């Protein structure tokens, strides 16, 4: 079974703090993704990575950065957390690129609250 | 613009009955994939079923089937014989076959299904 884990299920941080969300997958997948989920908006892609040290912006990258130093690990960084970044954050991975057919497998999510 | 629309914010269904969750999509790309995911209250997104735009047959996975009507751009999920454990949020998503090194998913806003005993 594909296993995607996230470092925390719940996180509470203060405005202005630097926040790290960690994601690890154990299936040697090339592609990894970070989404945020907000009620009524579905999931929106923040960043994705298709190889080590490679990254591309998704639909809402502002206020976020990412790091992928090892194939199995993809980190989301909030440089200076703000209250509008309070959300559920979901990490996903998928195997090598096959046009429009690869299934993404998700982690359990991190519910971040910024006070 | 590519878009997924789920018009049912919430639905009730009686246990053991079948239920259809609606999904329409918009894309001008001839190559795309359609996915359904289930999200229980625990938060994890669970992959249910996949349909490719060139697939001739409707996809089925156990009690899940995907009613794919290409001309109408709809990809409804049918759950047969509902169970209490089916109570969850359900998301429809689309993947495009365009250029790039990976597939990005576009998600709908979800439908909350409640199965009643």
mmCIF file of C-alpha atoms in Angstrom:
data_model
loop_
_atom_site.group_PDB
_atom_site.id
_atom_site.type_symbol
_atom_site.label_atom_id
_atom_site.label_comp_id
_atom_site.label_asym_id
_atom_site.label_seq_id
_atom_site.Cartn_x
_atom_site.Cartn_y
_atom_site.Cartn_z
ATOM 1 C CA UNK A 1 0.000 0.000 0.000
ATOM 2 C CA UNK A 2 1.080 3.534 -0.730
ATOM 3 C CA UNK A 3 1.902 5.390 2.420
ATOM 4 C CA UNK A 4 2.014 9.169 2.608
ATOM 5 C CA UNK A 5 2.613 10.618 6.051
ATOM 6 C CA UNK A 6 2.522 14.168 7.316
ATOM 7 C CA UNK A 7 4.442 15.357 10.341
ATOM 8 C CA UNK A 8 1.500 16.753 12.306
ATOM 9 C CA UNK A 9 -2.268 16.291 12.289
ATOM 10 C CA UNK A 10 -2.885 19.555 14.140
ATOM 11 C CA UNK A 11 -0.679 22.616 14.419
ATOM 12 C CA UNK A 12 -1.218 25.980 16.098
ATOM 13 C CA UNK A 13 1.163 28.826 15.291
ATOM 14 C CA UNK A 14 1.372 32.559 15.873
ATOM 15 C CA UNK A 15 1.242 35.231 13.193
ATOM 16 C CA UNK A 16 4.706 35.907 11.794
ATOM 17 C CA UNK A 17 6.181 32.545 12.724
ATOM 18 C CA UNK A 18 8.025 30.430 10.167
ATOM 19 C CA UNK A 19 6.159 27.148 9.747
ATOM 20 C CA UNK A 20 7.384 23.882 8.275
ATOM 21 C CA UNK A 21 4.984 21.153 7.129
ATOM 22 C CA UNK A 22 6.682 17.871 6.305
ATOM 23 C CA UNK A 23 5.479 15.113 4.000
ATOM 24 C CA UNK A 24 7.083 11.712 3.430
ATOM 25 C CA UNK A 25 6.104 8.994 0.959
ATOM 26 C CA UNK A 26 7.450 5.457 0.938
ATOM 27 C CA UNK A 27 6.619 4.359 -2.623
ATOM 28 C CA UNK A 28 9.500 5.940 -4.528
ATOM 29 C CA UNK A 29 7.101 8.302 -6.333
ATOM 30 C CA UNK A 30 8.578 10.962 -8.574
ATOM 31 C CA UNK A 31 5.797 13.507 -8.111
ATOM 32 C CA UNK A 32 4.731 15.207 -4.924
ATOM 33 C CA UNK A 33 2.104 17.901 -4.321
ATOM 34 C CA UNK A 34 0.905 20.313 -1.661
ATOM 35 C CA UNK A 35 -2.744 21.409 -1.555
ATOM 36 C CA UNK A 36 -4.775 23.500 0.798
ATOM 37 C CA UNK A 37 -8.421 22.752 1.446
ATOM 38 C CA UNK A 38 -10.958 25.347 2.496
ATOM 39 C CA UNK A 39 -14.735 24.918 2.893
ATOM 40 C CA UNK A 40 -16.603 25.668 -0.308
ATOM 41 C CA UNK A 41 -13.399 25.938 -2.330
ATOM 42 C CA UNK A 42 -12.324 22.319 -2.646
ATOM 43 C CA UNK A 43 -8.600 21.598 -2.915
ATOM 44 C CA UNK A 44 -6.259 24.095 -4.472
ATOM 45 C CA UNK A 45 -2.728 23.319 -5.592
ATOM 46 C CA UNK A 46 0.018 25.329 -3.910
ATOM 47 C CA UNK A 47 3.212 23.752 -5.303
ATOM 48 C CA UNK A 48 4.327 20.505 -6.840
ATOM 49 C CA UNK A 49 7.607 18.759 -7.514
ATOM 50 C CA UNK A 50 8.398 16.225 -10.225
ATOM 51 C CA UNK A 51 11.943 15.417 -9.133
ATOM 52 C CA UNK A 52 14.448 16.120 -6.401
ATOM 53 C CA UNK A 53 15.234 19.841 -6.199
ATOM 54 C CA UNK A 54 12.627 20.542 -8.907
ATOM 55 C CA UNK A 55 9.490 22.508 -8.128
ATOM 56 C CA UNK A 56 6.733 24.348 -9.898
ATOM 57 C CA UNK A 57 4.125 26.803 -8.721
ATOM 58 C CA UNK A 58 0.542 25.730 -8.537
ATOM 59 C CA UNK A 59 -2.503 27.951 -8.493
ATOM 60 C CA UNK A 60 -1.939 29.702 -5.146
ATOM 61 C CA UNK A 61 1.813 29.834 -4.362
ATOM 62 C CA UNK A 62 1.867 33.280 -2.757
ATOM 63 C CA UNK A 63 3.130 33.183 0.809
ATOM 64 C CA UNK A 64 4.526 29.669 0.488
ATOM 65 C CA UNK A 65 7.746 27.998 -0.557
ATOM 66 C CA UNK A 66 8.782 24.350 -0.823
ATOM 67 C CA UNK A 67 11.842 22.180 -0.525
ATOM 68 C CA UNK A 68 12.601 18.755 -1.926
ATOM 69 C CA UNK A 69 16.109 17.630 -1.017
ATOM 70 C CA UNK A 70 15.311 13.906 -1.050
ATOM 71 C CA UNK A 71 12.946 11.998 -3.287
ATOM 72 C CA UNK A 72 10.727 10.793 -0.450
ATOM 73 C CA UNK A 73 10.346 14.128 1.365
ATOM 74 C CA UNK A 74 8.543 17.312 0.332
ATOM 75 C CA UNK A 75 8.322 20.250 2.709
ATOM 76 C CA UNK A 76 5.952 23.199 2.630
ATOM 77 C CA UNK A 77 7.235 26.395 4.247
ATOM 78 C CA UNK A 78 5.204 29.353 5.386
ATOM 79 C CA UNK A 79 7.869 32.056 5.642
ATOM 80 C CA UNK A 80 5.762 34.338 7.852
ATOM 81 C CA UNK A 81 2.466 32.755 8.815
ATOM 82 C CA UNK A 82 -0.680 34.847 8.552
ATOM 83 C CA UNK A 83 -4.227 34.229 9.752
ATOM 84 C CA UNK A 84 -5.466 33.737 6.185
ATOM 85 C CA UNK A 85 -3.223 30.679 5.964
ATOM 86 C CA UNK A 86 -5.348 28.896 8.544
ATOM 87 C CA UNK A 87 -6.456 25.841 6.599
ATOM 88 C CA UNK A 88 -6.186 22.102 6.064
ATOM 89 C CA UNK A 89 -3.000 21.197 4.182
ATOM 90 C CA UNK A 90 -2.851 17.964 2.207
ATOM 91 C CA UNK A 91 0.208 16.347 0.691
ATOM 92 C CA UNK A 92 -0.007 13.866 -2.188
ATOM 93 C CA UNK A 93 2.323 11.794 -4.332
ATOM 94 C CA UNK A 94 2.038 9.998 -7.655
ATOM 95 C CA UNK A 95 4.323 7.746 -9.669
ATOM 96 C CA UNK A 96 6.167 8.502 -12.897
ATOM 97 C CA UNK A 97 4.471 10.711 -15.436
ATOM 98 C CA UNK A 98 1.839 9.073 -17.616
ATOM 99 C CA UNK A 99 -0.293 11.751 -19.239
ATOM 100 C CA UNK A 100 -3.574 12.298 -17.352
ATOM 101 C CA UNK A 101 -3.734 8.826 -15.837
ATOM 102 C CA UNK A 102 -1.566 8.890 -12.720
ATOM 103 C CA UNK A 103 -3.481 8.562 -9.470
ATOM 104 C CA UNK A 104 -2.452 10.830 -6.637
ATOM 105 C CA UNK A 105 -2.276 9.338 -3.153
ATOM 106 C CA UNK A 106 -2.867 11.590 -0.200
ATOM 107 C CA UNK A 107 -1.614 11.897 3.338
ATOM 108 C CA UNK A 108 -3.911 12.395 6.358
ATOM 109 C CA UNK A 109 -3.652 16.190 6.274
ATOM 110 C CA UNK A 110 -2.424 18.847 8.685
ATOM 111 C CA UNK A 111 -4.959 21.243 10.151
ATOM 112 C CA UNK A 112 -3.049 24.489 10.703
ATOM 113 C CA UNK A 113 -4.416 27.325 12.805
ATOM 114 C CA UNK A 114 -2.597 30.658 12.784
ATOM 115 C CA UNK A 115 -3.500 32.946 15.690
ATOM 116 C CA UNK B 1 -10.964 27.400 -18.603
ATOM 117 C CA UNK B 2 -10.769 23.965 -17.021
ATOM 118 C CA UNK B 3 -13.295 23.496 -14.261
ATOM 119 C CA UNK B 4 -15.069 20.848 -12.205
ATOM 120 C CA UNK B 5 -18.582 21.535 -10.931
ATOM 121 C CA UNK B 6 -20.353 19.624 -8.177
ATOM 122 C CA UNK B 7 -23.785 21.157 -7.691
ATOM 123 C CA UNK B 8 -24.903 19.108 -4.673
ATOM 124 C CA UNK B 9 -23.406 20.517 -1.456
ATOM 125 C CA UNK B 10 -25.026 17.748 0.575
ATOM 126 C CA UNK B 11 -27.186 14.649 0.194
ATOM 127 C CA UNK B 12 -28.991 12.079 2.299
ATOM 128 C CA UNK B 13 -29.444 8.450 1.331
ATOM 129 C CA UNK B 14 -30.987 5.505 3.153
ATOM 130 C CA UNK B 15 -28.743 2.595 3.990
ATOM 131 C CA UNK B 16 -28.744 -0.108 1.277
ATOM 132 C CA UNK B 17 -30.051 2.253 -1.383
ATOM 133 C CA UNK B 18 -28.092 3.495 -4.399
ATOM 134 C CA UNK B 19 -27.037 7.133 -4.696
ATOM 135 C CA UNK B 20 -25.676 9.250 -7.551
ATOM 136 C CA UNK B 21 -23.290 12.130 -6.959
ATOM 137 C CA UNK B 22 -23.142 14.616 -9.820
ATOM 138 C CA UNK B 23 -20.027 15.974 -11.478
ATOM 139 C CA UNK B 24 -19.669 18.029 -14.640
ATOM 140 C CA UNK B 25 -16.423 19.180 -16.136
ATOM 141 C CA UNK B 26 -15.244 21.734 -18.627
ATOM 142 C CA UNK B 27 -12.164 21.368 -20.791
ATOM 143 C CA UNK B 28 -11.265 21.741 -24.445
ATOM 144 C CA UNK B 29 -8.407 19.251 -24.101
ATOM 145 C CA UNK B 30 -9.314 15.896 -25.733
ATOM 146 C CA UNK B 31 -7.104 13.993 -23.298
ATOM 147 C CA UNK B 32 -8.079 14.007 -19.649
ATOM 148 C CA UNK B 33 -8.734 11.766 -16.684
ATOM 149 C CA UNK B 34 -11.543 11.942 -14.162
ATOM 150 C CA UNK B 35 -11.161 10.830 -10.560
ATOM 151 C CA UNK B 36 -13.383 10.456 -7.537
ATOM 152 C CA UNK B 37 -12.023 10.710 -4.011
ATOM 153 C CA UNK B 38 -13.689 10.095 -0.653
ATOM 154 C CA UNK B 39 -12.784 12.145 2.409
ATOM 155 C CA UNK B 40 -14.102 10.792 5.724
ATOM 156 C CA UNK B 41 -14.167 12.968 8.819
ATOM 157 C CA UNK B 42 -10.617 11.806 9.587
ATOM 158 C CA UNK B 43 -9.441 13.999 6.713
ATOM 159 C CA UNK B 44 -7.538 11.600 4.479
ATOM 160 C CA UNK B 45 -8.428 11.634 0.774
ATOM 161 C CA UNK B 46 -9.090 8.108 -0.461
ATOM 162 C CA UNK B 47 -8.940 7.332 -4.167
ATOM 163 C CA UNK B 48 -12.098 5.552 -5.380
ATOM 164 C CA UNK B 49 -12.246 5.334 -9.154
ATOM 165 C CA UNK B 50 -10.729 6.615 -12.408
ATOM 166 C CA UNK B 51 -12.072 7.169 -15.935
ATOM 167 C CA UNK B 52 -9.937 8.162 -18.914
ATOM 168 C CA UNK B 53 -11.375 10.314 -21.686
ATOM 169 C CA UNK B 54 -10.677 7.626 -24.287
ATOM 170 C CA UNK B 55 -12.098 4.759 -22.251
ATOM 171 C CA UNK B 56 -15.076 3.174 -23.997
ATOM 172 C CA UNK B 57 -16.510 1.465 -20.947
ATOM 173 C CA UNK B 58 -17.684 3.073 -17.736
ATOM 174 C CA UNK B 59 -15.272 2.394 -14.878
ATOM 175 C CA UNK B 60 -16.364 0.197 -11.987
ATOM 176 C CA UNK B 61 -14.674 -0.621 -8.670
ATOM 177 C CA UNK B 62 -16.741 -2.801 -6.376
ATOM 178 C CA UNK B 63 -19.793 -0.796 -5.273
ATOM 179 C CA UNK B 64 -18.565 2.289 -7.121
ATOM 180 C CA UNK B 65 -19.236 3.001 -10.764
ATOM 181 C CA UNK B 66 -18.650 6.060 -12.844
ATOM 182 C CA UNK B 67 -21.403 7.102 -15.253
ATOM 183 C CA UNK B 68 -19.318 8.781 -17.967
ATOM 184 C CA UNK B 69 -21.272 10.795 -20.539
ATOM 185 C CA UNK B 70 -18.653 12.462 -22.687
ATOM 186 C CA UNK B 71 -20.985 14.522 -24.863
ATOM 187 C CA UNK B 72 -22.629 16.003 -21.783
ATOM 188 C CA UNK B 73 -19.259 16.360 -20.007
ATOM 189 C CA UNK B 74 -20.524 14.573 -16.954
ATOM 190 C CA UNK B 75 -18.854 11.973 -14.735
ATOM 191 C CA UNK B 76 -21.321 11.024 -12.032
ATOM 192 C CA UNK B 77 -20.365 8.630 -9.245
ATOM 193 C CA UNK B 78 -22.862 5.900 -8.426
ATOM 194 C CA UNK B 79 -22.610 4.119 -5.099
ATOM 195 C CA UNK B 80 -24.718 0.997 -4.913
ATOM 196 C CA UNK B 81 -26.058 -0.482 -1.669
ATOM 197 C CA UNK B 82 -24.979 2.421 0.543
ATOM 198 C CA UNK B 83 -23.394 1.653 3.891
ATOM 199 C CA UNK B 84 -23.065 3.794 7.002
ATOM 200 C CA UNK B 85 -19.322 3.946 6.367
ATOM 201 C CA UNK B 86 -19.971 5.714 3.071
ATOM 202 C CA UNK B 87 -20.859 8.882 4.969
ATOM 203 C CA UNK B 88 -18.133 11.300 3.894
ATOM 204 C CA UNK B 89 -17.265 14.185 1.594
ATOM 205 C CA UNK B 90 -16.816 13.161 -2.030
ATOM 206 C CA UNK B 91 -14.675 15.067 -4.494
ATOM 207 C CA UNK B 92 -14.610 14.871 -8.276
ATOM 208 C CA UNK B 93 -11.294 15.818 -9.925
ATOM 209 C CA UNK B 94 -9.864 16.154 -13.414
ATOM 210 C CA UNK B 95 -6.348 15.627 -14.696
ATOM 211 C CA UNK B 96 -5.238 17.048 -18.017
ATOM 212 C CA UNK B 97 -2.921 15.452 -20.515
ATOM 213 C CA UNK B 98 -1.181 18.600 -21.639
ATOM 214 C CA UNK B 99 2.518 19.342 -21.540
ATOM 215 C CA UNK B 100 4.534 19.283 -18.382
ATOM 216 C CA UNK B 101 6.279 16.726 -16.277
ATOM 217 C CA UNK B 102 3.399 15.819 -14.094
ATOM 218 C CA UNK B 103 -0.370 15.743 -13.870
ATOM 219 C CA UNK B 104 -2.148 18.403 -11.919
ATOM 220 C CA UNK B 105 -5.583 17.727 -10.511
ATOM 221 C CA UNK B 106 -8.421 20.228 -10.587
ATOM 222 C CA UNK B 107 -10.972 19.553 -7.850
ATOM 223 C CA UNK B 108 -14.640 20.338 -7.439
ATOM 224 C CA UNK B 109 -16.036 21.759 -4.205
ATOM 225 C CA UNK B 110 -17.296 18.409 -2.976
ATOM 226 C CA UNK B 111 -20.578 16.755 -1.959
ATOM 227 C CA UNK B 112 -21.237 15.744 1.641
ATOM 228 C CA UNK B 113 -23.055 12.412 1.734
ATOM 229 C CA UNK B 114 -24.906 11.268 4.838
ATOM 230 C CA UNK B 115 -26.126 7.662 4.952
ATOM 231 C CA UNK B 116 -29.092 7.160 7.251
ATOM 232 C CA UNK B 117 -29.876 3.845 8.973
#
